[in-house]
Coordinates of C-alpha atoms and ligand atoms in Angstrom, one line a residue:
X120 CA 43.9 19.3 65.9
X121 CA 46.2 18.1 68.6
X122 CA 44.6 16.9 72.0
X123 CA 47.4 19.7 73.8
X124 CA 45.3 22.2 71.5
X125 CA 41.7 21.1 72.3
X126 CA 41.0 23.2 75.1
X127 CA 37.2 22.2 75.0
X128 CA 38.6 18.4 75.2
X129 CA 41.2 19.2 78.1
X130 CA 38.5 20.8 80.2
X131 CA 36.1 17.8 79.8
X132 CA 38.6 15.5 80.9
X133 CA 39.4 17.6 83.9
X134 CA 35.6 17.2 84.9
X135 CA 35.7 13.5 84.3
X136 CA 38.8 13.1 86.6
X137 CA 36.3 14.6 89.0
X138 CA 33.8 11.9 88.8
X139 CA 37.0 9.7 88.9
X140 CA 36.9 8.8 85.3
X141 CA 40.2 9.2 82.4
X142 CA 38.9 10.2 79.3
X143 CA 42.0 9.4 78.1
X144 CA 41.5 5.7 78.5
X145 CA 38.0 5.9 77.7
X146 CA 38.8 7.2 74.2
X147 CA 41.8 4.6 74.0
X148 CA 39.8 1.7 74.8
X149 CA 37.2 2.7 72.1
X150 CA 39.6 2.6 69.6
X151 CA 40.1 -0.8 70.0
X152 CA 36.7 -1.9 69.7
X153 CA 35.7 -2.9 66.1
X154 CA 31.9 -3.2 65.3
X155 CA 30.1 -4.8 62.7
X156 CA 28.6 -3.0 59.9
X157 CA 25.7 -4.8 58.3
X158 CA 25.4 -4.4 54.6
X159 CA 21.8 -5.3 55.0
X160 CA 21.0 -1.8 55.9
X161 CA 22.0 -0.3 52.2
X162 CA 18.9 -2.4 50.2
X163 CA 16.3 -3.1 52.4
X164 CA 17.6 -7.1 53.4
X165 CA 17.0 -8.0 49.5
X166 CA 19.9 -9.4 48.4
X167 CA 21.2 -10.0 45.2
X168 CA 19.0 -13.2 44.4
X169 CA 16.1 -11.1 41.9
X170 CA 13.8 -12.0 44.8
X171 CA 11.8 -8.5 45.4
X172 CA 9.9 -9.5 49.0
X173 CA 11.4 -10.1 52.3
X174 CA 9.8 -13.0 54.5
X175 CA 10.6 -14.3 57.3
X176 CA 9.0 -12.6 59.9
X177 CA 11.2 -9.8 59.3
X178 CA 10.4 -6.2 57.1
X179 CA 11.6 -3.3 55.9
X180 CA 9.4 -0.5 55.6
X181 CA 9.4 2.8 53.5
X182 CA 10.5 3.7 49.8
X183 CA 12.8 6.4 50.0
X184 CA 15.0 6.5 47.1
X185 CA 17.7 5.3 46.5
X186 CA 18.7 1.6 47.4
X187 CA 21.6 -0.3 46.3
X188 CA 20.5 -2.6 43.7
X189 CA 23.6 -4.5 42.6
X190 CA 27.2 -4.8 44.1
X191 CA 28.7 -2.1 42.8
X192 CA 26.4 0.6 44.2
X193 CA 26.3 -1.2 47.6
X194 CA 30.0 -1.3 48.2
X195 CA 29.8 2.1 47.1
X196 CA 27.5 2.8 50.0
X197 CA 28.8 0.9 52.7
X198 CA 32.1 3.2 51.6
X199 CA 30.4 6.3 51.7
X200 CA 28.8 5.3 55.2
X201 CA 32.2 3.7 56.3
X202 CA 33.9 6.9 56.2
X203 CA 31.3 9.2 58.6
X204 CA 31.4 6.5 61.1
X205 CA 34.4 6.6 63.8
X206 CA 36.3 3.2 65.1
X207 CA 37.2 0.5 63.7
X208 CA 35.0 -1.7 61.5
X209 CA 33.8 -4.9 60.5
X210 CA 31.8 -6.0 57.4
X211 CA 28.8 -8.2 58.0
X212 CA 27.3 -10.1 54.8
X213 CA 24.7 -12.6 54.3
X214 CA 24.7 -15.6 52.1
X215 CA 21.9 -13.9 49.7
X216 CA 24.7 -11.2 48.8
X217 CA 26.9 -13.5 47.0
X218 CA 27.9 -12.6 43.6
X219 CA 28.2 -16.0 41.8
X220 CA 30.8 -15.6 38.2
X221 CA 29.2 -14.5 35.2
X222 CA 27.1 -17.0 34.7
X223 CA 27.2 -19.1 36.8
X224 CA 24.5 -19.4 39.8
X225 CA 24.8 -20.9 43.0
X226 CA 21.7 -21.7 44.8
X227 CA 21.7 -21.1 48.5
X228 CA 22.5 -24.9 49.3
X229 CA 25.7 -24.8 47.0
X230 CA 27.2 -21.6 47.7
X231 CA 31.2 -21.0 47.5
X232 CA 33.8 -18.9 48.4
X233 CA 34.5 -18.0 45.3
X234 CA 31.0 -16.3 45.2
X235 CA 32.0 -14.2 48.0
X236 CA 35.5 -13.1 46.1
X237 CA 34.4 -9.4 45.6
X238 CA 33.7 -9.0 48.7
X239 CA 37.0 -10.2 50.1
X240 CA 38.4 -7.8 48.1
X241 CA 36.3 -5.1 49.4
X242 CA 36.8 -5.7 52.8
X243 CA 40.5 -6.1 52.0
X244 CA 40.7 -3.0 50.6
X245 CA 38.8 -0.7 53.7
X246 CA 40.9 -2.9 55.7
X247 CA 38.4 -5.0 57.5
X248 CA 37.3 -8.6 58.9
X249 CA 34.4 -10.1 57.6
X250 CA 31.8 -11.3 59.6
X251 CA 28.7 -13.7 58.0
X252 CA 25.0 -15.0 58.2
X253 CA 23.5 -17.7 56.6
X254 CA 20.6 -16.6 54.5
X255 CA 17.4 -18.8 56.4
X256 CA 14.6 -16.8 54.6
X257 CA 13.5 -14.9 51.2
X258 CA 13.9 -18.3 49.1
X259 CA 11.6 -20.6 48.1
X260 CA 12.7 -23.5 49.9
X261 CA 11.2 -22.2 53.3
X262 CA 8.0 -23.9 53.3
X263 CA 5.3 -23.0 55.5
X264 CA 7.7 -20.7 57.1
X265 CA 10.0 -23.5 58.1
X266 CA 13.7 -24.2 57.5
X267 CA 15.6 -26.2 59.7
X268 CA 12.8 -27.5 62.1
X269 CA 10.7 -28.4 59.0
X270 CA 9.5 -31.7 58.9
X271 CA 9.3 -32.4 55.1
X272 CA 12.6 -33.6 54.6
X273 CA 13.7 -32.2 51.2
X274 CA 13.3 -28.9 52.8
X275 CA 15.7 -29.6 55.9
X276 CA 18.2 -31.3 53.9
X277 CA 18.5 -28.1 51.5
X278 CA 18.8 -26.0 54.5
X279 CA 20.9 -28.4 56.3
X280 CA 23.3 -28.0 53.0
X281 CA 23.5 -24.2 53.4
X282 CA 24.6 -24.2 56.6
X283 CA 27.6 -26.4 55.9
X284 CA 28.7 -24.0 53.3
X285 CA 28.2 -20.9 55.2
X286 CA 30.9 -22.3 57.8
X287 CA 32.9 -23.3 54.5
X288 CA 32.4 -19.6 53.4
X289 CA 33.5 -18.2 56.8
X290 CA 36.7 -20.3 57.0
X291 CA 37.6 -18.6 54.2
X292 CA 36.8 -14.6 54.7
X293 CA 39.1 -15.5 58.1
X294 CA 41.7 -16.9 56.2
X295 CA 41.6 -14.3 53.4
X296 CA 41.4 -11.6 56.4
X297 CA 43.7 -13.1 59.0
X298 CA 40.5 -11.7 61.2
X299 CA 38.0 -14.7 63.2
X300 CA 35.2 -14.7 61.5
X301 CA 31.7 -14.9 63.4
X302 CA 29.1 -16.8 61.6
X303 CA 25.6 -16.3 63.0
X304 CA 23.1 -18.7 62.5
X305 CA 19.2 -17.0 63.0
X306 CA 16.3 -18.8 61.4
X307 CA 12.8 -17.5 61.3
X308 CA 10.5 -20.8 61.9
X309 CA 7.5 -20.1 63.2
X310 CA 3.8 -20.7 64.1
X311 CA 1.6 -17.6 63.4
X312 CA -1.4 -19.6 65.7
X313 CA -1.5 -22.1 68.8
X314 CA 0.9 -24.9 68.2
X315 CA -0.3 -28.5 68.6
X316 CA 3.4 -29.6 69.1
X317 CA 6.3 -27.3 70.8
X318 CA 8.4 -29.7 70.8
X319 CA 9.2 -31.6 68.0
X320 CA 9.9 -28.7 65.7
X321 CA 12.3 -27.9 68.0
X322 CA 14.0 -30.9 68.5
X323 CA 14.6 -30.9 64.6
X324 CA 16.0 -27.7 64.3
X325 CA 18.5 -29.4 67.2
X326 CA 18.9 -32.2 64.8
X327 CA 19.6 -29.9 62.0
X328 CA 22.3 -27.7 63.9
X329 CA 24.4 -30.7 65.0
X330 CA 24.5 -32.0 61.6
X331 CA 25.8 -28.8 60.8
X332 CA 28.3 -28.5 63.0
X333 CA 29.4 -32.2 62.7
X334 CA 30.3 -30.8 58.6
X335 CA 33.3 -29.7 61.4
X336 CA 35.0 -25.6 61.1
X337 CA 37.9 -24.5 62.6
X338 CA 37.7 -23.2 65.8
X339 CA 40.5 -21.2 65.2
X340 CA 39.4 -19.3 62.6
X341 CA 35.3 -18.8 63.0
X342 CA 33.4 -18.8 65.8
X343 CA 29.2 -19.9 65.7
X344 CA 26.9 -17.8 67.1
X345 CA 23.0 -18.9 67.3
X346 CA 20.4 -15.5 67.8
X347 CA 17.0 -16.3 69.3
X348 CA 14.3 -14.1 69.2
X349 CA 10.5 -13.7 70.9
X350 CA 8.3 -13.3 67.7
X351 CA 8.2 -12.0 63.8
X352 CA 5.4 -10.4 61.5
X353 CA 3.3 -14.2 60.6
X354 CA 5.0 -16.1 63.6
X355 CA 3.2 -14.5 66.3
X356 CA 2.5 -17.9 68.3
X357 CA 5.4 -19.9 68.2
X358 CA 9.2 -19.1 67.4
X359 CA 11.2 -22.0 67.3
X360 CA 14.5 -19.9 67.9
X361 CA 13.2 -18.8 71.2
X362 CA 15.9 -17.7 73.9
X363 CA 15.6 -20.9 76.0
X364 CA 16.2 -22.9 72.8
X365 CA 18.8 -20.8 71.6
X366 CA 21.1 -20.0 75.1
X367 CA 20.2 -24.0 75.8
X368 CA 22.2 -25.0 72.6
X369 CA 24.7 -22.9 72.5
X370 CA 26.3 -23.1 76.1
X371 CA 26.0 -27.2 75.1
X372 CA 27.7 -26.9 72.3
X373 CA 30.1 -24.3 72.4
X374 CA 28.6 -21.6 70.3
X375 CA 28.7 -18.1 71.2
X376 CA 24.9 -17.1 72.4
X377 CA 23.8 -14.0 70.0
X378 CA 21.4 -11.7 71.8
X379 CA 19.1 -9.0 69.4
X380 CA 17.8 -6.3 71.8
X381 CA 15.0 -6.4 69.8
X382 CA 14.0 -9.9 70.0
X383 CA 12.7 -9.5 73.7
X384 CA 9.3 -8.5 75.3
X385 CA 10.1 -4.3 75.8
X386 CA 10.4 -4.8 79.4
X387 CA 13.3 -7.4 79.3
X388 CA 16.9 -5.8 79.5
X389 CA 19.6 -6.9 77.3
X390 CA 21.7 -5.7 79.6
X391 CA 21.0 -7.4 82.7
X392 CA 21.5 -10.5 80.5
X393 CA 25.0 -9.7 79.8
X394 CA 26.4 -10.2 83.0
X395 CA 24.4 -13.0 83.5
X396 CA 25.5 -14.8 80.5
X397 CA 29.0 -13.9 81.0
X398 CA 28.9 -16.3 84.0
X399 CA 28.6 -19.2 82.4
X400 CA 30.3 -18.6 78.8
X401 CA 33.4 -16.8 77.3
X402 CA 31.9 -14.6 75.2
X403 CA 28.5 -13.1 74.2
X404 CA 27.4 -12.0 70.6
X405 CA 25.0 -8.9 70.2
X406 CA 22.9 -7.6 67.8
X407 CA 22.3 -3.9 68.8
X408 CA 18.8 -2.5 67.4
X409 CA 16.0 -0.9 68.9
X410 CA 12.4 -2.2 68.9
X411 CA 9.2 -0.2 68.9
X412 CA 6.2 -2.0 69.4
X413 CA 5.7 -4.7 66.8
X414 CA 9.3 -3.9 64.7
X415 CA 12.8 -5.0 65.9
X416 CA 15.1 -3.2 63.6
X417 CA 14.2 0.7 63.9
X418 CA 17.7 2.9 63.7
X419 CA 19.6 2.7 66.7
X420 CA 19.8 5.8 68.8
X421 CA 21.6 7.2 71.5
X422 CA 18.9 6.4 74.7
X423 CA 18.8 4.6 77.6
X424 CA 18.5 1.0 76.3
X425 CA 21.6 1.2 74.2
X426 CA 23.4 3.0 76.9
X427 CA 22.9 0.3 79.9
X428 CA 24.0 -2.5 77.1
X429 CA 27.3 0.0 76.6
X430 CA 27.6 -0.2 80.8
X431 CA 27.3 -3.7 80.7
X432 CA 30.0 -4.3 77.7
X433 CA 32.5 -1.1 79.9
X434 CA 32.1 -3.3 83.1
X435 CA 33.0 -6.6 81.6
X436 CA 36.1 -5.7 81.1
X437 CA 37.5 -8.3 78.8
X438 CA 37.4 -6.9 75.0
X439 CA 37.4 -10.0 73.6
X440 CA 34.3 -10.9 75.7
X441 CA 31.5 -9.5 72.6
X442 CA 31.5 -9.7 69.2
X443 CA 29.4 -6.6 68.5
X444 CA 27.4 -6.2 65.5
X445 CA 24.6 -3.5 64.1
X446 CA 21.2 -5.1 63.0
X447 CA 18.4 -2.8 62.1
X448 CA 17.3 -1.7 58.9
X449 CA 15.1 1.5 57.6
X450 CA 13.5 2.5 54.0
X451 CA 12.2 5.5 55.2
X452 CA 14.9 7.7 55.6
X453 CA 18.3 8.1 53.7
X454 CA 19.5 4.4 54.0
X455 CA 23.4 5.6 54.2
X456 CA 22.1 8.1 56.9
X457 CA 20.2 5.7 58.9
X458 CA 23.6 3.4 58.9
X459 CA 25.9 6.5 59.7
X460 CA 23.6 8.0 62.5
X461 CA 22.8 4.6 64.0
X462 CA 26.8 3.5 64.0
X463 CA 27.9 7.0 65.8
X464 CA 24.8 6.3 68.8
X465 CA 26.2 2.9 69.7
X466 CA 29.9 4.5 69.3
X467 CA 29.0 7.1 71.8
X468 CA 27.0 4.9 73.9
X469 CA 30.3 2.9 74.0
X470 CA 32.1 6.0 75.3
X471 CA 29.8 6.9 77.7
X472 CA 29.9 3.6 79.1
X473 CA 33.3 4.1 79.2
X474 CA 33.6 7.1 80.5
X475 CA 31.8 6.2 83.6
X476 CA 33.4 5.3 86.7
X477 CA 32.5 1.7 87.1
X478 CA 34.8 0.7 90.0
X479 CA 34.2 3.7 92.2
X480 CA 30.2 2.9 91.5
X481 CA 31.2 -0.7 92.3
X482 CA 32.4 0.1 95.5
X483 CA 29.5 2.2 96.5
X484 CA 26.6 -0.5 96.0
X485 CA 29.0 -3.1 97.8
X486 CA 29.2 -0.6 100.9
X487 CA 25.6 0.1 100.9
X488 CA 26.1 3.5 99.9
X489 CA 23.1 4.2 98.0
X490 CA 22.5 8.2 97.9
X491 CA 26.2 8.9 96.9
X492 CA 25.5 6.0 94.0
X493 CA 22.2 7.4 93.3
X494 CA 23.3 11.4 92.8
X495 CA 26.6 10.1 91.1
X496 CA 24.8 8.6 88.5
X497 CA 22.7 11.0 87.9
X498 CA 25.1 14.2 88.0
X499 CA 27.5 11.9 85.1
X500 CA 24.4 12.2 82.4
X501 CA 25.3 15.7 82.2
X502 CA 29.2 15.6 82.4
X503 CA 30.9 17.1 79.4
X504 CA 30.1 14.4 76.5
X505 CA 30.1 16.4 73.5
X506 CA 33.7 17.7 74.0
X507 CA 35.5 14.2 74.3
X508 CA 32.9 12.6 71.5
X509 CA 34.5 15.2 69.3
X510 CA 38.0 14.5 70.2
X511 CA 37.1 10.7 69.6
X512 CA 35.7 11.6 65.6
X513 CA 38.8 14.3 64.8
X514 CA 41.6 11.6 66.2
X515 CA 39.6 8.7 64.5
X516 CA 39.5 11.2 61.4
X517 CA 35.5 11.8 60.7
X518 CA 33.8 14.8 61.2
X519 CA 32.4 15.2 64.9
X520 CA 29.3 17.3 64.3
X521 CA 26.1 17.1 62.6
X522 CA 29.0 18.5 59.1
X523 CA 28.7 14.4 58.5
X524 CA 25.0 15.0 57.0
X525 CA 26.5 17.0 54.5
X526 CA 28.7 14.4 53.0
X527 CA 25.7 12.1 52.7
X528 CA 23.6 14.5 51.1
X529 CA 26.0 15.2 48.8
X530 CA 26.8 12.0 47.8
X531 CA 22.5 11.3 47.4
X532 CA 22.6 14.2 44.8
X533 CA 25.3 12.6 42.8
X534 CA 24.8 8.9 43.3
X535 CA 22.0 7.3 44.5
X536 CA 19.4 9.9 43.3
X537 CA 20.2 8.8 40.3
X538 CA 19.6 5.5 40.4
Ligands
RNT84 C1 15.9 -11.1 62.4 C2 17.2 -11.1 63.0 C3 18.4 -11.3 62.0 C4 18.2 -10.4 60.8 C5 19.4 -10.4 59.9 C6 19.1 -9.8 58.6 O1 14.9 -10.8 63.3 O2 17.4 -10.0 63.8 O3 19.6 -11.0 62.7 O4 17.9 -9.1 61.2 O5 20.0 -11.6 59.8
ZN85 ZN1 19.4 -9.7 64.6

């Protein structure tokens, strides 16, 4: 349908102009933001590596049916999802989702690009960049939960060697792509009880990351990113990733800080660190996710949390100021579902955001004029979303109601129930 048709849509922008907002623009500058989807979501973080348990501090719960097992029936997922979610997209892989030649097998430390050739192809073929994570966990090499702040050298040499061919690996999706690959580096070393010694652990993992980065990458084609977090299942005491470690090395090294909304104690805001951040580097990587009490991956959803991080990213300003990814993972509902319902909340948190009228708000805190920000606030939550959401999915060519579920159930009844 064309926008001069939509009467529904023209209406809602006529309210918007009231607030002092362009829907228009809104729905313009969403277009232009890609996100990226994790193919983690589609098999429960296993990989394709024949290991069956996740560690790491990190876990997927439920057993609905269903999940990808192999290459073939992930793609086909991460199609299927692809298509119910509006906006442009990105793919985000981990190392343990290579898919070494027939016969051949490349252990984490020795990985290549050619492992990662099917997917290039893929992502080729959908049309989108690649984005990429080193695989720090699920592998016998971590030992006693540690990677690269272990202290048994074998173990931080190995790790050390992954790390230098995951930034191989990214320079070549960006080249492949002709899109800047963001490589994210998030380890789960831990202490589940009191630590003796803070420090040194963390003065190796330093160690280990500058080796890393010495192996050199192309700044024009990938960009680093380090993600801290607060705690994981098993590492209750101690994380050697926390956020002073993390933001610490990255602003000294030039790395993009990666921020996980739900690696934070639930009453810190992700999105009062934005701006803060923004101050003193270029740009800021985010995980969005939600946390509920001991998890940080539950389905992201359309609420408050995700919404002030959407302000935050609208009053920035500078596109290029995030690289924005997805990170949560659930086995207890549909799994392509989950992916689709979580994607559309952050897109329409996104439009929201931009919908608001940031400057006009602006103005009013500078001038002290507190009720009118108060009330305007308030009286936006219930401005006509729906209607320019929907314009947003029929231009971007997905279906704007809840019609999407029926795709996905379809497509359980003829594919991965079967499985
Ligand atoms: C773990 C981190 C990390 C992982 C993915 C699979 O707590 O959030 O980003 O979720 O790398
Ligand atoms: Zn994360």
């Amino acid at each position: 349908m064309d926008k001069e048709q939509n009467p529904a849509y023209l209406a809602a922008a006529e309210e918007y102009r009231r607030f002092g907002s362009d829907a228009e623009a809104a729905i313009a500058r969403l277009m232009r933001i890609p996100v990226s989807l994790h193919c983690w979501q589609g098999d429960d973080v296993r990989g394709f590596e024949g290991k069956g348990s996740l560690d790491g501090g990190i876990q997927a719960t439920g057993n609905y049916p269903g999940a990808a097992t192999n290459v073939k029936e992930l793609m086909s997922d991460i199609e299927t999802a692809a298509s119910l979610i509006p906006g442009k997209l990105r793919l985000n892989l981990h190392a343990c989702y290579a898919v070494p030649d027939f016969g051949r097998r490349s252990d984490r430390d020795s990985l290549k690009p050619e492992d990662f050739r099917v997917w290039v192809d893929f992502a080729k073929r959908l049309g989108m960049g690649i984005d990429f994570n080193p695989t720090f966990f699920s592998h016998p090499m971590v030992k006693n939960g540690l990677t690269l702040s272990s202290p048994d050298d074998e173990v931080r040499e190995f790790w050390i060697r992954h790390g230098i061919c995951c930034l191989r690996i990214a320079e070549y999706f960006a080249r492949e792509t002709g899109s800047r690959c963001l490589v994210n580096f998030w380890i789960p070393d831990g202490l589940k009880d009191v630590p003796a010694d803070r420090y040194s652990p963390r003065a190796r993992f330093a160690d280990s990351m500058d080796r890393i980065l010495d192996s050199g990458y192309d700044r024009d084609l990938v960009s680093v990113s380090l993600e801290s977090k607060v705690f994981g299942i098993g590492v209750e005491s101690y994380t050697v990733g926390s956020a002073e470690f993390c933001n610490s090395y990255a602003l000294t090294r030039g790395l993009v800080p990666l921020m996980d909304n739900g690696h934070y104690h639930p009453t810190e805001s992700v999105a009062d660190k934005i701006p803060s951040m923004l101050l003193f580097c270029d740009r800021v990587a985010l995980h969005v996710t939600r946390g509920v009490r001991w998890d940080s991956d539950h389905v992201v959803r359309f609420d408050d949390e995700i919404r002030d991080i959407a302000m935050e990213i609208a009053r920035a300003g500078d596109p290029d100021a995030f690289f924005l990814a997805l990170d949560y993972f659930d086995a207890s509902i549909n799994r392509i579902a989950a992916w689709v319902s979580g994607a559309r909340s952050f897109r329409k948190a996104l439009l929201y955001a931009f919908l608001f009228p940031h400057e006009k708000a602006a103005e009013l805190q500078e001038n002290a004029e507190f009720t009118d920000l108060f009330v305007l606030t308030e009286e936006f939550k219930t401005a006509p979303f729906a209607a320019v959401w929907e314009e947003y999915c029929r231009r971007s060519g997905v279906e704007p109601g809840i019609e999407w579920l029926d795709s996905v159930k379809q497509y359980e009844k003829k594919v991965t129930s079967k499985r």
